XYZ file of C-alpha atoms in Angstrom:
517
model
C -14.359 -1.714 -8.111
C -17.466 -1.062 -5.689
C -18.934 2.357 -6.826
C -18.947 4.987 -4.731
C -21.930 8.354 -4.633
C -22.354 10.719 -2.234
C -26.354 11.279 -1.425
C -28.712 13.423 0.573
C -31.290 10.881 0.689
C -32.871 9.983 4.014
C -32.123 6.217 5.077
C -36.136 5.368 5.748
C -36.332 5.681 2.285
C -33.470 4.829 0.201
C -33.630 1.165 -1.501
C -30.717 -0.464 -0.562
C -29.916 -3.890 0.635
C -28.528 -2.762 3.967
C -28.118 0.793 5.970
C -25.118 1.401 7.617
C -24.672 3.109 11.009
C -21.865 3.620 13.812
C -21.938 3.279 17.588
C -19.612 3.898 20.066
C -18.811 2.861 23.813
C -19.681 5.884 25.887
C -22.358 7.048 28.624
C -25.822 8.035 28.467
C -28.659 7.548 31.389
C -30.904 6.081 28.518
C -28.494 3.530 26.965
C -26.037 2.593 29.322
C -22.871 2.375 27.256
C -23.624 2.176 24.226
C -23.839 5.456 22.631
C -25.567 5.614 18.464
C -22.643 7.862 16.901
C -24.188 10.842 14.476
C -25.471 10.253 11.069
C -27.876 7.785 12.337
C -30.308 9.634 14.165
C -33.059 8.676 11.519
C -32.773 5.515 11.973
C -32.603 6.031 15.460
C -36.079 7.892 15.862
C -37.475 4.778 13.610
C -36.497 2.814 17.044
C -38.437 5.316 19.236
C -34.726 6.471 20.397
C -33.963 2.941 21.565
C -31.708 1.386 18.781
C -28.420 1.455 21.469
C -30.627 -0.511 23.600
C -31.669 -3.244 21.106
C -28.117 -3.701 20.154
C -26.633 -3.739 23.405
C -29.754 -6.963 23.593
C -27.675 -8.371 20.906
C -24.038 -8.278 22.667
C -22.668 -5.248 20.365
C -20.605 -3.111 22.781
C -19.662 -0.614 20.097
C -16.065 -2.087 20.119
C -14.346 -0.798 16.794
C -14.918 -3.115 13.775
C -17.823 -5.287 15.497
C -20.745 -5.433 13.341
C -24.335 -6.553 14.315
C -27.117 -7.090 11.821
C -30.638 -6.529 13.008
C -34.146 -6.281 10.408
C -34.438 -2.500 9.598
C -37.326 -0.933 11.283
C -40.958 -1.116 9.527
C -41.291 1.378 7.363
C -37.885 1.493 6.231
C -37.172 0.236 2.602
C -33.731 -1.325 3.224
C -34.492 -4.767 4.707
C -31.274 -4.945 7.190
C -29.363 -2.670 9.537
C -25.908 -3.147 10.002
C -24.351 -1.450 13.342
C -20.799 -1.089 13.265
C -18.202 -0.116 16.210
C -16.335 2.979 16.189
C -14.643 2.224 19.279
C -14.621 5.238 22.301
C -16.767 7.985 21.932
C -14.810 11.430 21.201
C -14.600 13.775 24.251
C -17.318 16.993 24.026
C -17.038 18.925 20.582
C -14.763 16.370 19.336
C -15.470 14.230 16.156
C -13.746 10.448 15.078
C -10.526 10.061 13.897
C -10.341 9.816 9.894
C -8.465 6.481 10.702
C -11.452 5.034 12.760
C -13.722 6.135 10.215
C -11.871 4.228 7.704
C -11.664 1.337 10.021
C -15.404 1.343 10.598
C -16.414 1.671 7.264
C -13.881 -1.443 5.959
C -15.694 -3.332 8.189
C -19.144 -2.876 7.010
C -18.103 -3.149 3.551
C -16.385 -6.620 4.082
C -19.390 -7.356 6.036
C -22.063 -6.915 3.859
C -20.117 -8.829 0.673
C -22.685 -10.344 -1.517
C -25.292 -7.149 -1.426
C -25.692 -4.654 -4.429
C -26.099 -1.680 -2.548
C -24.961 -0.130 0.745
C -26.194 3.430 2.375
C -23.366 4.030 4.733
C -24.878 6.508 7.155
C -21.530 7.291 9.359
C -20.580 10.837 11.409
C -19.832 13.011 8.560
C -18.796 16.131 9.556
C -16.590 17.782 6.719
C -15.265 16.299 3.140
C -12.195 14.818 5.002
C -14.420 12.465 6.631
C -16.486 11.482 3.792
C -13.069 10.903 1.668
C -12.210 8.361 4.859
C -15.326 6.632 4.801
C -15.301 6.433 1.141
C -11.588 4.810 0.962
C -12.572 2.520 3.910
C -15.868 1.213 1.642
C -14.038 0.891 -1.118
C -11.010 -0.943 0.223
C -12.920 -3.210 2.313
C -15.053 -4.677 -0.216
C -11.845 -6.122 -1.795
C -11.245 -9.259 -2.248
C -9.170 -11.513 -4.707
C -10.896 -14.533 -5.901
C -9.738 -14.599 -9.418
C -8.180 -18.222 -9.334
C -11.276 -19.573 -7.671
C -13.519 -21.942 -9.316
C -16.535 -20.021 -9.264
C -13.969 -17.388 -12.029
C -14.429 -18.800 -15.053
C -11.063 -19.182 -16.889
C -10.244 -16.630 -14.373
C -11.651 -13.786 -16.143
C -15.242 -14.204 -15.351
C -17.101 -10.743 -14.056
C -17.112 -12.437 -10.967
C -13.145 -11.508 -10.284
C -13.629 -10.729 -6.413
C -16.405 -13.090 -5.639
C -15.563 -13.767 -1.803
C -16.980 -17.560 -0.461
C -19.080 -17.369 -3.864
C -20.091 -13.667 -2.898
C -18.981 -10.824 -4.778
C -17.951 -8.033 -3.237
C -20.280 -5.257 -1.902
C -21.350 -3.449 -5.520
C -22.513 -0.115 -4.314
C -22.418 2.488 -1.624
C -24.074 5.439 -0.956
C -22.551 7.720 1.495
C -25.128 9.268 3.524
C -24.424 13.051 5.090
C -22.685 13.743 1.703
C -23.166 16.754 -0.363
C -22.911 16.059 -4.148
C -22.907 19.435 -5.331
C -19.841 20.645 -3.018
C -16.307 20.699 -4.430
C -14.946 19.701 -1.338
C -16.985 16.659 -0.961
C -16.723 15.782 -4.403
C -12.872 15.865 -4.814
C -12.659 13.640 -1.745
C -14.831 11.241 -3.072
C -12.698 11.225 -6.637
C -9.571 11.558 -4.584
C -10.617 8.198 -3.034
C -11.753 6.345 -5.828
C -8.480 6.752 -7.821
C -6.365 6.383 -4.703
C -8.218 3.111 -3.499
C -8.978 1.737 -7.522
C -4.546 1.437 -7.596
C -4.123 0.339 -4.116
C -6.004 -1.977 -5.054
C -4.945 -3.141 -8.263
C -1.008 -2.917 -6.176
C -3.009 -5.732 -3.849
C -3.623 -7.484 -7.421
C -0.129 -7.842 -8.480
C 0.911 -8.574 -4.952
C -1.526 -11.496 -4.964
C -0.846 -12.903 -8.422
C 1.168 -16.085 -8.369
C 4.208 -15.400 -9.834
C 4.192 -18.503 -11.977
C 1.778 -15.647 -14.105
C 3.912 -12.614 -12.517
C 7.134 -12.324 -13.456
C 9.305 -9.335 -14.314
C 8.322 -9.731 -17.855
C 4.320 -9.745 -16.826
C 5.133 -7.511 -14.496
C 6.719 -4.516 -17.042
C 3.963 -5.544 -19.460
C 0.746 -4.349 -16.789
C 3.197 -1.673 -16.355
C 3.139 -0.153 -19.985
C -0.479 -0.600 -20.387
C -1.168 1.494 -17.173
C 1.423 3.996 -18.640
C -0.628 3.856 -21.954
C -3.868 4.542 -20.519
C -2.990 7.425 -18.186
C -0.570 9.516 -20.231
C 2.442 8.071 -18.233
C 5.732 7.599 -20.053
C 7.195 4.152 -19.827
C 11.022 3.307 -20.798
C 11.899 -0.848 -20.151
C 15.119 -2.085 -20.332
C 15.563 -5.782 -21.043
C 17.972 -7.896 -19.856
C 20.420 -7.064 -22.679
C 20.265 -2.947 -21.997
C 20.953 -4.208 -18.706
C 23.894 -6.057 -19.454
C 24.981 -2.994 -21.864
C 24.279 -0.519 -18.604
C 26.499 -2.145 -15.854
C 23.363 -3.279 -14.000
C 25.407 -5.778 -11.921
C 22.540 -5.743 -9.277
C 19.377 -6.524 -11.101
C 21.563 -8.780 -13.122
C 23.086 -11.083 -10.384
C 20.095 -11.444 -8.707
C 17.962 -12.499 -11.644
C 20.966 -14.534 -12.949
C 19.565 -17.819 -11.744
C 16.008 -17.795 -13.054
C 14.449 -18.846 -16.338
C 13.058 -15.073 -16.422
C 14.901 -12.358 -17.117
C 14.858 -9.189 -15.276
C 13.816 -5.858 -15.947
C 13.980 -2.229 -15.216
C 10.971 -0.272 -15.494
C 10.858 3.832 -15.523
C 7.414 5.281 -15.525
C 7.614 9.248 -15.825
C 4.271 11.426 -14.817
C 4.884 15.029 -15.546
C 3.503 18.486 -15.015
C 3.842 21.426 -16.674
C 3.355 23.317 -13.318
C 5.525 20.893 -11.006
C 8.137 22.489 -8.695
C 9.376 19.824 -7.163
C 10.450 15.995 -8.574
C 9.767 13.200 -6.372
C 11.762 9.568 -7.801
C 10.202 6.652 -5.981
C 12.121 3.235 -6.342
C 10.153 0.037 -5.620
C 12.148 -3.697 -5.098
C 10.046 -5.917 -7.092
C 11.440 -9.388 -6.967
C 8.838 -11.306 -8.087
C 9.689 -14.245 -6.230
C 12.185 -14.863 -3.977
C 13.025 -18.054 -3.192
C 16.547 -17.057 -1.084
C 18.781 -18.188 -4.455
C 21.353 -20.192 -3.268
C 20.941 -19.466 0.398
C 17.492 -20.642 -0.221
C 15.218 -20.237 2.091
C 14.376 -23.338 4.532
C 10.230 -24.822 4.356
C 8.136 -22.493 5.748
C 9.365 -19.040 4.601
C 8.726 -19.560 1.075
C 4.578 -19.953 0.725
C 4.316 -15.940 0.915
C 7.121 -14.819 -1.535
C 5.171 -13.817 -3.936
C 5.149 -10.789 -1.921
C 8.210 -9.454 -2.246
C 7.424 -7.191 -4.690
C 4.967 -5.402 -2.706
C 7.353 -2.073 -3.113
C 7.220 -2.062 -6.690
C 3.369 -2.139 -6.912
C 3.229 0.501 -4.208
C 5.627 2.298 -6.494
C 3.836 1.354 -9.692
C 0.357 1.967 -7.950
C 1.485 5.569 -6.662
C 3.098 6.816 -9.917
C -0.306 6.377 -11.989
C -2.750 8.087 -8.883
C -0.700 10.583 -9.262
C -1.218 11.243 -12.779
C -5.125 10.522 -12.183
C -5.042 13.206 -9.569
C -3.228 15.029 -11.982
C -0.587 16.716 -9.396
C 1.547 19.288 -9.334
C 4.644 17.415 -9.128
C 6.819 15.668 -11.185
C 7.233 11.607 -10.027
C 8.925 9.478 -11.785
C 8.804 5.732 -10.830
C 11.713 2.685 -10.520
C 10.573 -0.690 -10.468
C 13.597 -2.840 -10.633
C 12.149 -6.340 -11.392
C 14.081 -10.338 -10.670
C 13.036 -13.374 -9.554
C 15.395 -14.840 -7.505
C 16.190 -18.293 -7.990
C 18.643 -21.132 -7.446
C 20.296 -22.875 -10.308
C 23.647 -23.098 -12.192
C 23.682 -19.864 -13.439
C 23.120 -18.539 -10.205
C 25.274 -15.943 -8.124
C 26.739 -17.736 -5.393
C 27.607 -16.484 -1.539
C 31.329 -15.046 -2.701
C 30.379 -13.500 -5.866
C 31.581 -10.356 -6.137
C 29.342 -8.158 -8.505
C 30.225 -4.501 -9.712
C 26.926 -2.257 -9.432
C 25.730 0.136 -12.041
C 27.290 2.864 -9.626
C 30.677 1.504 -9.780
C 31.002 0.177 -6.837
C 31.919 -3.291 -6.630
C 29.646 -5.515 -3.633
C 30.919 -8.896 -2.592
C 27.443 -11.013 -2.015
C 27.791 -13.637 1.553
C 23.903 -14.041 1.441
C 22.464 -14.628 -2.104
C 18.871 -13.870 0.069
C 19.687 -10.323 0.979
C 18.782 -9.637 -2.352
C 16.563 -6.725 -2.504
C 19.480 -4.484 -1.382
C 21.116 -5.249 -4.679
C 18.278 -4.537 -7.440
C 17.411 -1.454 -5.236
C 21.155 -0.285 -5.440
C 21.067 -0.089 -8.799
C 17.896 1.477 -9.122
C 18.874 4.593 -6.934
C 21.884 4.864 -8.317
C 19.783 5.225 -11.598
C 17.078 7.369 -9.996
C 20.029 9.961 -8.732
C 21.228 10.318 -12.299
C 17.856 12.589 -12.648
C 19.086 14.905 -9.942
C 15.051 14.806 -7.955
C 14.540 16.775 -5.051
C 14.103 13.513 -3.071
C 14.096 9.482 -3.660
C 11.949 7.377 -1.269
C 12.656 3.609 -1.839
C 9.944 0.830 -0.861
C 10.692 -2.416 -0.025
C 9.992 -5.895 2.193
C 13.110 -5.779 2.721
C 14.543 -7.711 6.318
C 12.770 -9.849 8.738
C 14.721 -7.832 11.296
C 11.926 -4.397 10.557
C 9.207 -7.419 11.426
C 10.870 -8.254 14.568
C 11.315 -4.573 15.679
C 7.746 -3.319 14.549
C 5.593 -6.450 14.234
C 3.668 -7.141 10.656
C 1.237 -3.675 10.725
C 4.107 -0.895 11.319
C 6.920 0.298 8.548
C 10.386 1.492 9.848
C 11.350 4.601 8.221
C 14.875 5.513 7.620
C 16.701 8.610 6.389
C 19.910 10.696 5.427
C 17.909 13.874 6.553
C 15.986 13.644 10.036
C 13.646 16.542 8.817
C 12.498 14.715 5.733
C 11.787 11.377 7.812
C 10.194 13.062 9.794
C 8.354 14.581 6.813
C 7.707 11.150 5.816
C 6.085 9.931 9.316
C 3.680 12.772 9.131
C 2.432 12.082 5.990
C 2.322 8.470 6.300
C -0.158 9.523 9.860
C -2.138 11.659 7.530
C -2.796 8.541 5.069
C -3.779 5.920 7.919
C -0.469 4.360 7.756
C 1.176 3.260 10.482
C 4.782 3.858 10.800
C 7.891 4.166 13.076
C 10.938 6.843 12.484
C 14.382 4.761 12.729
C 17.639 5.942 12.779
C 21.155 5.166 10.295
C 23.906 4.471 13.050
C 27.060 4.765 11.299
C 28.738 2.421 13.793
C 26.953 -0.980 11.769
C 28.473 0.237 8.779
C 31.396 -1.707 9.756
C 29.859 -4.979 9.998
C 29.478 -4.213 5.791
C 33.533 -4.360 5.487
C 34.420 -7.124 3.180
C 38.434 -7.789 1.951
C 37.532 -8.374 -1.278
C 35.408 -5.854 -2.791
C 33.992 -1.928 -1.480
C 31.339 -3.265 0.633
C 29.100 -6.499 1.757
C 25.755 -7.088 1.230
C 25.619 -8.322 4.907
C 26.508 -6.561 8.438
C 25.790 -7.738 11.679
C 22.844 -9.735 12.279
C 21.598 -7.406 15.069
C 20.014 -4.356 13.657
C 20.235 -6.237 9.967
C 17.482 -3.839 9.182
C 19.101 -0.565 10.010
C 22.374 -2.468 8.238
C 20.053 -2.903 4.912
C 19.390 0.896 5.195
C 23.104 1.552 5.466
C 23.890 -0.506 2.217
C 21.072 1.440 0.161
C 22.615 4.710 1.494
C 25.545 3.977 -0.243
C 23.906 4.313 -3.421
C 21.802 7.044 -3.068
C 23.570 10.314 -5.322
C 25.657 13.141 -3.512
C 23.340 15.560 -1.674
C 19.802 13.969 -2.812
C 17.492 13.699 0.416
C 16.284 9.802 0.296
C 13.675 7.940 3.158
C 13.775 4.175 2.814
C 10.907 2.626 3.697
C 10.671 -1.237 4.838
C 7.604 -2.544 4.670
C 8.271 -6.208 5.439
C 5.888 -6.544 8.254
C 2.332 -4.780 6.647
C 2.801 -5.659 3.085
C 1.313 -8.947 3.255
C -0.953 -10.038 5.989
C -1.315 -13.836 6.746
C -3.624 -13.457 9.922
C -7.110 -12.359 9.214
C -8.674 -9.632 7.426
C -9.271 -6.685 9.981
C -10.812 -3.031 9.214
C -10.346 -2.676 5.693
C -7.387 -4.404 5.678
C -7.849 -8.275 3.479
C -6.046 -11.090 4.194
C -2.779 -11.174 1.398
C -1.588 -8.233 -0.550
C -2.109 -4.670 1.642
C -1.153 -2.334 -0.945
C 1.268 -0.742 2.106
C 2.469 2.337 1.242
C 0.680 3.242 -1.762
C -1.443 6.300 0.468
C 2.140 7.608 1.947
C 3.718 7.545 -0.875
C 0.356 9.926 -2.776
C 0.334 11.872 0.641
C 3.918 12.633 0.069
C 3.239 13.770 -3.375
C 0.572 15.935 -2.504
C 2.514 17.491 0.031
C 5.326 18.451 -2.375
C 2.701 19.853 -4.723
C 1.438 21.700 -2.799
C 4.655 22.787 -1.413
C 4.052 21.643 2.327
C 6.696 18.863 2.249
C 8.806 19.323 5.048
């Protein structure tokens, strides 16, 4: 990953390839609208005060995300500088959002892929803003390359290289202070937080003829191994032994079998136990209600809640938090064949409850179901579950906002807030009992399919079902931003997001800390 070090260098003199600065649309009687935000004013004075004039020569308006290049004033030892938007300029006394710092500085990174070195010099006014201009660096110079040609047997140091440029290799954040605790636990904060977002992007990007649950529990273990995590899988034949009807009927049809994964971080001063439970189908291809051309290219994706699971579980133990979290990735590829389960199946769950499957592709519900049934066993003081789980959360929210559901309004709520705090962008949505009946079925205790209208709040109804007696559980359905198929914006790539993954550490935090709802 790019490394990351804070520095009170001054930009005219720092060797870098590039220097980094922010501007903003605003008013001033000397440039018009374009306004050069703080942290630049160095390189500002190098331009005799006129470097918002020169750009605005060059069309930049200071919209957020646009970057212009221009040759670095004489004098300076960085050959380029690289001006990048920050959108409107803050009222009087008022600084940029962390979020459009992050933004800003994904950007730049993505921006200036192929250069060693970076000196970011962006409005830095506490540690909170050099920890969001250090995860926006760091997760903007992403980028997945590892099957291209230019990877050698796809293992080549290269991994990353982006149009046969690797990924920005170093930034310096300007307006740091290396010798303050503050800023130095942001920047650490970030670099663990962003390093397993973006291996989660990794995993979501991996074909899945290489990931399947098997692969997938493997990287699992090692993880585990290296950070002090403890790691329990069980196989297909502990699941058959447990009464996992779930994970079992939906993996039933594939070549490879499925698996349960339980990764345990522990601390001896945790008060609270968080159990997050990921859906992790590693392909999904609809089984027998396959899915028609044209909804199958991205399915690799639908495991994007079990690497935000599996990604959250082992920052947590980096960050070494006060709070116990244990982890549930519930792993199946689902797959078409004559071993498959077929719309009428009726399958009995590892709670008990028997579920009478009319849409082999509403899958996810079932391998979840399982899972927080298992998670409940453990009695934690609250389950969150992650998953791509209905087109219908797409429709509702569009492909960059998660609905968040709930059998306690205070901790959605709870949930919302800390998903705001991480840059995530998310939408409280509500349980109406009313579409449980659409889940009626004649032959067994409940369907895996309501009515098509609201099928995402109806998905959220099913997983309630499961969730133990008095345990406070937020479902989160990250269908739309797990994956993103347009183009790369902010510090956001094109593929695997690694959605989630900050809410779900936020949320952690929060209950270490004791400030969780």
């Amino acid at each position: 990953m790019t490394a990351l070090t804070l520095s009170t260098a001054a930009a005219p003199g720092l060797r870098a390839d590039a220097i980094v600065v922010g501007v903003a649309k605003g008013g001033s009687a000397k440039s018009g609208d374009l306004v050069v935000a703080a942290g630049a004013e160095a390189v500002d004075k190098a331009y005799d005060g006129g470097l918002a004039g020169v750009l605005e020569t060059l069309g930049a308006s200071g919209g957020e995300g646009e970057v212009t290049k221009l040759p670095a004033p004489s004098g300076f030892k960085a050959p380029v500088v690289l001006a990048v938007g920050l959108g409107a300029q803050p009222d009087k006394d008022a600084s940029f959002g962390p979020e459009t710092l992050r933004r800003a500085a994904g950007a730049a990174a993505r921006a200036l892929a192929g250069s060693k070195k970076a000196a970011f010099a962006l409005p830095v006014t506490d540690a909170a803003d050099a920890g969001a201009i250090a995860e926006g660096a760091l997760l903007g110079a992403y980028a997945f390359d590892v099957y291209k040609e230019n990877s050698k047997d796809g293992k080549d140091a290269k991994k990353g290289a982006k149009n046969g440029k690797a990924p920005l290799a170093e930034v310096a954040l300007l307006g740091g202070k290396p010798r303050d605790k503050a800023y130095k636990a942001a920047v650490e904060r970030a670099s663990a937080v962003c390093e397993e977002l973006n291996r989660a992007r990794d995993l979501v990007n991996t074909p899945p003829n290489d990931l399947n649950p098997e692969a997938f529990a493997a990287v699992a273990q090692a993880a585990a191994k290296e950070h002090g995590i403890k790691v329990q899988v069980l196989d297909e034949k502990a699941l058959e032994k447990g009464g996992y009807g779930g994970i079992l009927g939906v993996g039933a049809g594939s070549a490879s079998a499925p698996r349960l994964v339980k990764l345990s971080y522990t601390s001896s001063k945790a008060k609270k136990h968080l159990a997050f439970v990921g859906k992790g189908i590693t392909y999904d291809s609809g089984g027998i209600s396959l899915k028609p051309a044209g909804h199958n290219e991205t399915m690799k994706c639908d495991m994007s809640g079990a690497a935000a699971v599996f990604a959250a579980v082992v920052a947590a133990a980096r960050l070494g938090l006060e709070v116990n979290v244990t982890g549930w990735l519930a792993l199946a590829e689902n797959m078409p064949s004559g071993s498959a389960t077929r719309p009428g199946d009726v399958l009995r769950m590892y709670s008990g409850k028997t579920v009478e499957v009319l849409n082999t592709d509403a899958e996810g519900r079932l391998v979840l179901a399982d899972a927080l049934w298992k998670a409940s066993e453990d009695k934690p003081d609250a389950i969150i579950d992650v998953a791509t789980l209905t087109g219908a959360m797409m429709l509702a929210l569009g492909n960059r906002t998660f609905g968040v559901m709930a059998n306690d309004d205070a901790f959605r709520s709870a949930v919302v807030e800390a998903a705001e705090e991480a840059g995530e962008a998310s939408w409280p949505m509500p349980l109406p009992d009313h579409l449980k009946k659409g889940m009626d079925s004649p032959t067994a205790d409940i369907a895996n399919m309501g009515e098509r209208m609201g099928g995402g709040l109806v998905a959220g109804l099913f997983l309630k079902e499961f969730v133990g007696e008095g345990i406070t559980w937020a479902h989160l359905d990250i269908a739309g931003p797990a994956f993103n198929e347009s183009g790369p914006f902010g510090y956001t790539p094109k593929g695997g997001t690694g959605s989630a993954v900050r809410t779900l550490v936020r949320v952690a935090e929060l209950a270490a800390s004791g400030d969780l709802g």
